[in-house]
Coordinates of N, CA and C in Angstrom, one line a residue:
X1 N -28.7 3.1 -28.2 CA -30.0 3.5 -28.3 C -30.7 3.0 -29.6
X2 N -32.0 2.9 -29.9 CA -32.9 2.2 -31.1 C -32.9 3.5 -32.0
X3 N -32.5 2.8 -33.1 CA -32.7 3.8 -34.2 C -34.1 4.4 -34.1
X4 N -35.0 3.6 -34.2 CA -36.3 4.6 -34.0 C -36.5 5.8 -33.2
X5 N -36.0 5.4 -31.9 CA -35.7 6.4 -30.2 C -35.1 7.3 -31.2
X6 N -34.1 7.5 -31.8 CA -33.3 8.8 -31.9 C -33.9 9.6 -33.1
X7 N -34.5 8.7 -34.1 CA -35.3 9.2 -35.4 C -36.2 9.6 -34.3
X8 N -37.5 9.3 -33.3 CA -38.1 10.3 -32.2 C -38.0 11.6 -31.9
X9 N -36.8 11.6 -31.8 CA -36.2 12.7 -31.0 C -35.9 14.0 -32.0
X10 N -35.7 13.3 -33.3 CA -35.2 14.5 -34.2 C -36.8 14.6 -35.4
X11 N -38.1 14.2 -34.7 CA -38.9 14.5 -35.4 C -40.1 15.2 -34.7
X12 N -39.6 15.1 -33.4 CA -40.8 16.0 -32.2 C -40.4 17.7 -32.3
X13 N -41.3 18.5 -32.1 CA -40.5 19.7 -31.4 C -40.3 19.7 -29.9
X14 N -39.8 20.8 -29.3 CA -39.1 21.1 -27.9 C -39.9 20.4 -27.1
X15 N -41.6 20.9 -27.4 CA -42.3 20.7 -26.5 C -43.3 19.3 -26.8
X16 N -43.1 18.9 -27.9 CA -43.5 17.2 -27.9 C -42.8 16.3 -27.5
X17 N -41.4 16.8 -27.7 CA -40.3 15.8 -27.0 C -40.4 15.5 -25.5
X18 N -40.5 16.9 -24.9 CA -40.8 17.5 -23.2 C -42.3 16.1 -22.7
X19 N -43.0 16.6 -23.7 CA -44.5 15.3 -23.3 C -43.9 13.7 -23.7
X20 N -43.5 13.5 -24.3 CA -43.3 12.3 -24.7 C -42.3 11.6 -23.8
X21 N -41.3 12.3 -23.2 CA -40.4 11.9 -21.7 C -40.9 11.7 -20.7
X22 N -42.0 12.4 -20.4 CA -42.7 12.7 -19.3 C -44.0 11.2 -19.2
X23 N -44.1 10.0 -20.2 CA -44.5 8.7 -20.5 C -44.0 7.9 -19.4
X24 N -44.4 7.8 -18.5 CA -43.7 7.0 -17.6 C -44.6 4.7 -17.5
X25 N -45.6 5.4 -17.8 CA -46.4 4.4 -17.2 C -47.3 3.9 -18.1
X26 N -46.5 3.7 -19.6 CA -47.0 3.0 -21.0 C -46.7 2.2 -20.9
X27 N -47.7 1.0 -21.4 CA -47.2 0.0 -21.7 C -46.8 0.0 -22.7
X28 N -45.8 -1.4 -23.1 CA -45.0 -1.7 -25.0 C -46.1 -1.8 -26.0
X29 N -47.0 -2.4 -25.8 CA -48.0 -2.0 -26.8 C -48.1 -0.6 -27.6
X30 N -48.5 0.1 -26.2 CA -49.0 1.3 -26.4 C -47.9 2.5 -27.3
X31 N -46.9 2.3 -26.4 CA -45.6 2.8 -27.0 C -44.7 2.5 -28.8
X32 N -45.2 1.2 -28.7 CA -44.5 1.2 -30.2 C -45.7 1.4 -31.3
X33 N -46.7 1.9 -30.6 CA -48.2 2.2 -31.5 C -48.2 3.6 -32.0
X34 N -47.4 4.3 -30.7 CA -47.4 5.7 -30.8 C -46.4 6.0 -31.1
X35 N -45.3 5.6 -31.3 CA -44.0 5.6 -32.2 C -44.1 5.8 -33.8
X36 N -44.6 4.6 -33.6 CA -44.8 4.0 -35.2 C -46.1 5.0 -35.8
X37 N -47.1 5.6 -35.0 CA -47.8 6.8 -35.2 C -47.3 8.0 -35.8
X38 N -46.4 8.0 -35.2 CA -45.2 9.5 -35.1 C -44.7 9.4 -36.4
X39 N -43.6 8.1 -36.4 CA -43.2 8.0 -37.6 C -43.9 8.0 -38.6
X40 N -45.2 7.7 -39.2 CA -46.1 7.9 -40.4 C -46.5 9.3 -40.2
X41 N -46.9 10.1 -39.3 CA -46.9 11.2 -39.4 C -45.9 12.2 -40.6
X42 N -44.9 12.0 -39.7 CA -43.0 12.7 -40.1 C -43.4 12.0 -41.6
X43 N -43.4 11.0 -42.2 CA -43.0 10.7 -43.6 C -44.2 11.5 -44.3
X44 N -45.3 11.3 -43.6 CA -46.4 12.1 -44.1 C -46.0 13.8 -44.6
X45 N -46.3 14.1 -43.5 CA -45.6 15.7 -43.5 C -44.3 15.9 -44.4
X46 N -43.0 15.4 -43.4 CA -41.6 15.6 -43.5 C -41.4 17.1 -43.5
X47 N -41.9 17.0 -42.1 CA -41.6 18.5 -41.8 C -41.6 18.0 -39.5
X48 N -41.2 18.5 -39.0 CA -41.1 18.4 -37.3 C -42.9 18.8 -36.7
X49 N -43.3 17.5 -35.9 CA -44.3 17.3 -35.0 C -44.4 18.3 -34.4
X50 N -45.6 19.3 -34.4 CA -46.1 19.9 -33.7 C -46.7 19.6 -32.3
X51 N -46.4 20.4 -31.3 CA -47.0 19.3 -30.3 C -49.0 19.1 -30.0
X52 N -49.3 20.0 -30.7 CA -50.6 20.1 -31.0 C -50.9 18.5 -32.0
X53 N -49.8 18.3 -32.8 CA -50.1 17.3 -33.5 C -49.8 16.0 -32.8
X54 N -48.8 16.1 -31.9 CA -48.5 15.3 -30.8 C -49.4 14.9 -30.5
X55 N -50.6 15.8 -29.4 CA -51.3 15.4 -29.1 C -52.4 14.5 -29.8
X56 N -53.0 14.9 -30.8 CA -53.7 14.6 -31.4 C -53.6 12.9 -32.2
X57 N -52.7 12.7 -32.0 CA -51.8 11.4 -32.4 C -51.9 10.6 -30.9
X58 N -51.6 11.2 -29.9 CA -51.5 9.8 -28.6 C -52.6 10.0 -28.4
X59 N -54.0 10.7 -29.0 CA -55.3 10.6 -27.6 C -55.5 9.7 -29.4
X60 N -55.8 9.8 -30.5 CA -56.1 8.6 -31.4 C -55.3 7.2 -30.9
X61 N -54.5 7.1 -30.9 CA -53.7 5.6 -30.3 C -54.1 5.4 -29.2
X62 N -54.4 6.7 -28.3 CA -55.1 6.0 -26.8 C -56.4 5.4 -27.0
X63 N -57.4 6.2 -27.9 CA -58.9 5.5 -28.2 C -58.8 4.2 -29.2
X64 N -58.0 3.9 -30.0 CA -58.0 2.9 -30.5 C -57.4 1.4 -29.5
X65 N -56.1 1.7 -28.9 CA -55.6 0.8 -27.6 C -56.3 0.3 -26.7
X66 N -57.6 1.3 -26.3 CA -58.5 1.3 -24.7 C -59.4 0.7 -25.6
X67 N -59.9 -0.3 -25.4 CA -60.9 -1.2 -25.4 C -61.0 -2.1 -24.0
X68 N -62.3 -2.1 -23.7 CA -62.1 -3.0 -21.9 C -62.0 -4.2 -22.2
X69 N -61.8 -5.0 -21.9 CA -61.0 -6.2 -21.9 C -61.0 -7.1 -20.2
X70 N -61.1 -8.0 -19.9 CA -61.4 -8.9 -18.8 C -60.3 -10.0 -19.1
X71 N -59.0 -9.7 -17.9 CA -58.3 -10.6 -18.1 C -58.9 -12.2 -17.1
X72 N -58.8 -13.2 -17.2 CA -59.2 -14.4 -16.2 C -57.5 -14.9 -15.9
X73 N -57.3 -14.9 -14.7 CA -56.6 -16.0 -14.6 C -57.1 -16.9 -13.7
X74 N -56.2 -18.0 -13.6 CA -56.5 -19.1 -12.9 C -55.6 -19.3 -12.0
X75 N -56.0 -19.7 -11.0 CA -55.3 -20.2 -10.1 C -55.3 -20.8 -9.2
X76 N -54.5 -22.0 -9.5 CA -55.0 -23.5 -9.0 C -56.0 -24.5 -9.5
X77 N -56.3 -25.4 -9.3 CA -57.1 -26.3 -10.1 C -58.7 -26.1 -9.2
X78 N -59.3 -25.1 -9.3 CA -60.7 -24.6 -8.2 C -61.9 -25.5 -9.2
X79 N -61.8 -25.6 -10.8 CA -62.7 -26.5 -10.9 C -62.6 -27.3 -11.5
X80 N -62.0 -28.5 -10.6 CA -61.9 -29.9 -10.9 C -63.7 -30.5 -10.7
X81 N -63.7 -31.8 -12.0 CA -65.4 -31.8 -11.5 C -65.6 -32.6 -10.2
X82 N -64.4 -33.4 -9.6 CA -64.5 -33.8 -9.1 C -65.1 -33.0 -8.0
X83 N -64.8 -32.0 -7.5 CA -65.4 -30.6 -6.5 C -66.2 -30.5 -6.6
X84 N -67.1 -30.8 -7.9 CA -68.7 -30.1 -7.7 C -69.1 -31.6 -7.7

């Protein structure tokens, strides 16, 4: 396991730990944003995440991550100029 994962685990309480398992459908981005959140928290404090503070930590990482964004891809050579 990642040292970070287990430093996680011993810096959440019962019930931040409980929400943070329950993450199924994060992307890596997102996840080592809200890690690395966590952890400045804990050094901040140095005292165990409230899950109230939990909270308040992934809906900031969520509003900072969610920006809309427009992916393009391509696919195939559709505008060669020779086509138009």
């Amino acid at each position: 396991m990642d040292q970070p994962d287990e430093l996680i685990r011993k810096i959440l309480d019962e019930k931040s730990l409980e929400a943070l398992s329950t993450l199924k459908h994060i992307n890596k981005e997102k996840g080592e944003a809200l890690q690395s959140a966590l952890m400045q928290h804990f050094y901040a404090t140095r005292r165990l995440i409230s899950y109230s503070e939990y909270v308040e930590i992934a809906k900031k990482i969520e509003e900072k991550n969610s920006k809309p964004t427009i992916n393009f891809k391509r696919r195939g050579n559709f505008f060669e100029l020779d086509d138009i």
